[in-house]
Phi, psi and omega in degrees: 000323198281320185308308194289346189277297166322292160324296200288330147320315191260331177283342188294295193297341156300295192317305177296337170303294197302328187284342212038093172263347181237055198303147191282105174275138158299171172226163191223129162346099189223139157355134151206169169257157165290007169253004203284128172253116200279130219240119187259146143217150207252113183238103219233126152282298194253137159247026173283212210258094177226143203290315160319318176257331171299337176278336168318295187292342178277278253282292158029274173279336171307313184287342151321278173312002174263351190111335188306163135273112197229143174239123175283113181243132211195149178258044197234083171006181192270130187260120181274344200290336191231139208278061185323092175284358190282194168269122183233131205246118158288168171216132165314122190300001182257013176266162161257172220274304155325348176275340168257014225271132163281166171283159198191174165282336173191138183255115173266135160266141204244315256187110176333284196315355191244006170326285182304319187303328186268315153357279237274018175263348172059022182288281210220157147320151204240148160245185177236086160290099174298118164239320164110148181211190153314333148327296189276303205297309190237018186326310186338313200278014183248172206257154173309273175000305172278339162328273196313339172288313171303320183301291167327296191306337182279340195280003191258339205291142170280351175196161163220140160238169183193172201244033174182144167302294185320326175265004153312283138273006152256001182275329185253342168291326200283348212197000162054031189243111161320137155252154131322096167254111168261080198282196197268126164308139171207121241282099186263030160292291189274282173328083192187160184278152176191131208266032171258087163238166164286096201243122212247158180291336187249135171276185174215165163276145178215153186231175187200134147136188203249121150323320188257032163269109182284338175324310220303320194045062177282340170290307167321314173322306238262323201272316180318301186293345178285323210283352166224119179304346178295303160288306185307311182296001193228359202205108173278140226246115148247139183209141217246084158228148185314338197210122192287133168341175188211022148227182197260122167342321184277312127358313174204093193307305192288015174275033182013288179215155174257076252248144152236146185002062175284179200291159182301323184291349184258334150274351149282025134310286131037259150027234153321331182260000205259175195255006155177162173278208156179137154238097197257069188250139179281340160222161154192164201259327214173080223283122196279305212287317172325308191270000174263351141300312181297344205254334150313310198094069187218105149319164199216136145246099220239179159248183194280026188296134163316016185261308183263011175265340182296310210241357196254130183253123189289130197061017170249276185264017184169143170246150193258122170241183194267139195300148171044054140235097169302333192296304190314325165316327211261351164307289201290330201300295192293332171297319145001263177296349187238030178222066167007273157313311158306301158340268177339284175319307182291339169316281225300323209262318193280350184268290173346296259245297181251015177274012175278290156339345195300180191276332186312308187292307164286343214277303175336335200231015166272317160306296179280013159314293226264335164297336169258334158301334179265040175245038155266173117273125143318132200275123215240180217257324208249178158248191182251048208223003180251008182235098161321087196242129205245014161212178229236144178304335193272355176236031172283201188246314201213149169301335172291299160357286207302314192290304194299331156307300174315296185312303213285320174313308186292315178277301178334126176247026193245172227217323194230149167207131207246165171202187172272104176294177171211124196227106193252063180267342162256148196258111193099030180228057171300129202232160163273154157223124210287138194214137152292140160236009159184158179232178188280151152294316211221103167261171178284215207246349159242145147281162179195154198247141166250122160227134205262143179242119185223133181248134201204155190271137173237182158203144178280116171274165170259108182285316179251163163277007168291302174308306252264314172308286207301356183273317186314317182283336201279311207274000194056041171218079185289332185284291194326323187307288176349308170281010197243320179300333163259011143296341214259306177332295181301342164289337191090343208250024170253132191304154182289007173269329144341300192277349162276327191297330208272334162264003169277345202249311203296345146319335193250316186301316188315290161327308170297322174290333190063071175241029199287356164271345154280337176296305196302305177313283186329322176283302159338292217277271231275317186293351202255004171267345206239022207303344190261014182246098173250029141310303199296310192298325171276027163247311178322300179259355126341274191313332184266322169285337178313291179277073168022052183220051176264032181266286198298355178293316184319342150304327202260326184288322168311305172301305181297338180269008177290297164306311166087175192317155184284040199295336182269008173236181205284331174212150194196173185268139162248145224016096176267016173277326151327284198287335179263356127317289201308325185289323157333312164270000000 
């Protein structure tokens, strides 16, 4: 279901890429005051646990504590792995990442693709966090098509910032785009000498990163440490991943111990206790776990990735081995380990080394970034005077609604633009609905849809017999609703997305009837043509706590608050999160 959610999200954004729908606008200069607390928000495809997003969430909460206002906007549940101080917005996965964007002084893309969705909202100048990916490292393996998507998309960014001269510069050989460069901090609260080590019988080797990223080269580590027998007898293998393996412990014997994803004071433990890091990643922009072992007192072995290269001097703070050879690793790992002296010395030079990086060091210049960037507006393309606007400022939900609707007005390059109604005639079910709310006077040459999710209040009059059911049931006469939804079903002549809202209502009448084991029946039949529809998955677990089977929901309610409301079909239950809570309890 999330694929499919996912493909149609990425074919929308192929499309809009190809139309340019997202012409490159200027910014203008605008008023703040100096007590104005400037409101960043932060537009993340992914929180799980990756070292690009904990550098998202440290700048996040440092910059909190500096005064900003910071918002996380994300289609990903609330990430618990990290003690997140900002403000955090799910968004329905069927949305684009841009349709929720609240208002604020400056919007960051953590991710090329979602550049233009935030451009075409016209809120704040947008920057571009540059972190590195395949894009740079490895273009050669993307097909010219996805070039050219990237390429558009940075040409849309009003700034890029990034975190190394190395991606720095390939952001302007690859894509001709100038960057910022800032690097990433790293948090010498925890990340510090301290007599908190892990102390073991043995000494180890300690690793790091997720086995199934092949960039990551957790297989090089492993073949390095097999490749000298010398090391296995005198050193045990720890190794530090995000996510638990997909083999059995036993499976690879020579592993000691295995940590997922432990908390950060437990891996600078780690560390601290370890007798050298090794690190086999064949690329990074900037390898955050290298330089937080060196801020340990950890010697580091590394391979020669453009990352470690941002901070590292070779026979000094670190020996370098050559990407994807293991043998070379396993060179320096044992010159390394039979070398005291050395050893000692690079502790010194590896402390030296990221007391440059702390975060203490970097945040001043991360702040005064993101402060001169939000002292712009987009200069904007339309007046509102080129728009047929068909609702009153008095039927928005919130004064903010309203304002993000204008902005959208002003920025559109688009002929229509729909938002959301909101309609509560049934009780404790309130649904949305995608509605025009003003069109161009003078449109292009195609139509396009714009759609903002701004919420404005409605009532059903019944123009149809989809209204005309849903005022019966409002009204407490669910069988007649019942019969008029399965006439409208039976015509045919409704898109199958139609034809799912018209078997979610006749589900609810079944229910109001108390037929739930026919509403149950019914639902069989309908999730697997609807997989993407959580109305059905919170009436699915509705219908199974009614029989007393609220055990077997739990599965369902997980998909569904995974998805969030069903925004992407024409009509849907608003917060739907709320109601599968309410079962819960």
């Amino acid at each position: 279901m999330l694929q499919k959610l996912r493909s149609h999200l990425q074919y929308k954004r192929m499309e809009d890429v190809r139309a340019e729908t997202c012409p490159k606008r200027p910014l203008q200069a605008k008023q703040m005051s100096p007590k104005h607390r400037p409101h960043i928000v932060f537009v993340m495809n992914q929180v799980g646990i990756w070292g690009g997003v904990k550098i998202v969430f440290e700048q996040a909460n440092r910059l909190i504590n500096k005064g900003f206002r910071i918002t996380i906007l994300s289609r990903h549940p609330y990430p618990e792995w990290f003690p997140l101080q900002a403000e955090y917005i799910q968004i329905p996965y069927g949305l684009d990442l841009g349709q929720e964007i609240p208002l604020c002084d400056l919007i960051v893309a953590t991710y090329y693709d979602h550049i233009y969705e935030c451009v075409q909202t016209g809120i704040a100048p947008v920057v571009y966090f540059e972190q590195g990916d395949k894009h740079l490292f490895e273009p050669e393996k993307l097909e010219e098509e996805q070039l050219q998507f990237i390429q558009k998309q940075l040409d849309r960014a009003d700034r890029i910032l990034t975190v190394s001269h190395q991606v720095s510069s390939l952001l302007k050989d690859l894509y001709n785009r100038d960057s910022t460069v800032i690097h990433n901090g790293v948090g010498s609260d925890i990340f510090k000498l301290s007599d908190h080590i892990l102390k073991r019988d043995r000494p180890y080797i300690l690793m790091m990163g997720n086995e199934q990223i092949a960039f990551k080269g957790i297989q090089d580590v492993w073949k390095a440490y097999l490749h000298s027998p010398a090391t296995q007898a005198n050193y045990d293998l720890i190794w530090i991943t995000p996510v638990k393996p997909e083999f059995s412990p036993q499976e690879k014997p020579w592993i000691s111990e295995i940590y997922v994803n432990p908390n950060q004071q437990k891996i600078a433990e780690l560390y601290r206790g370890a007798a050298v890091f090794v690190s086999g990643s064949h690329y990074e922009s900037f390898s955050l776990p290298v330089i937080e072992a060196m801020a340990c007192g950890c010697p580091v072995v590394s391979t020669r990735n453009q990352g470690v290269l941002e901070y590292s001097v070779e026979g000094s703070n670190i020996l370098l081995a050559e990407i994807g050879d293991p043998e070379s690793l396993s060179k320096q790992l044992t010159w390394l380990l039979e070398n005291p002296l050395l050893r000692e010395s690079q502790i010194v030079k590896g402390l030296e080394t990221a007391a440059r990086f702390s975060w203490e060091a970097v945040l001043p210049q991360v702040e005064m970034y993101y402060k001169e960037a939000a002292g712009y507006d987009p200069v904007p393309l339309n007046t509102l005077d080129e728009w047929n606007i068909l609702l009153q400022k008095k039927d928005f939900m919130t004064e903010e609604e309203h304002e993000r609707f204008i902005k959208r007005l002003l920025h559109s390059s688009k002929d229509k633009i729909e938002l959301v109604s909101v309609y509560s005639l049934i009780e404790n079910h309130s649904f949305g609905r995608w509605e025009t709310a003003a069109v161009r006077k003078q449109p292009g040459s195609r139509v396009s849809v714009d759609k903002v999710y701004s919420l404005a209040r409605n009532t059903i009059s019944p123009e149809s017999d989809h209204d005309a059911a849903i005022g019966l049931l409002a009204q407490g006469k669910p069988d007649e609703a019942y019969h008029l939804w399965q006439r409208l079903i039976n015509t045919n002549d409704s898109s199958p997305e139609q034809q799912g809202i018209y078997i979610k209502w006749l589900i609810l009448c079944l229910i109001e009837l108390e037929r739930d084991e026919d509403a149950l029946q019914m639902l069989n039949r309908a999730l697997p043509k609807y997989p993407d529809y959580t109305d059905l998955y919170y009436l699915y677990a509705l219908v199974l706590t009614l029989l007393g089977k609220g055990s077997e929901a739990a599965p369902v309610i997980g998909i569904a608050k995974l998805v969030g409301d069903a925004a992407h079909y024409p009509e849907f239950f608003l917060n739907s999160s709320a109601l599968l809570k309410n079962l819960q309890q």
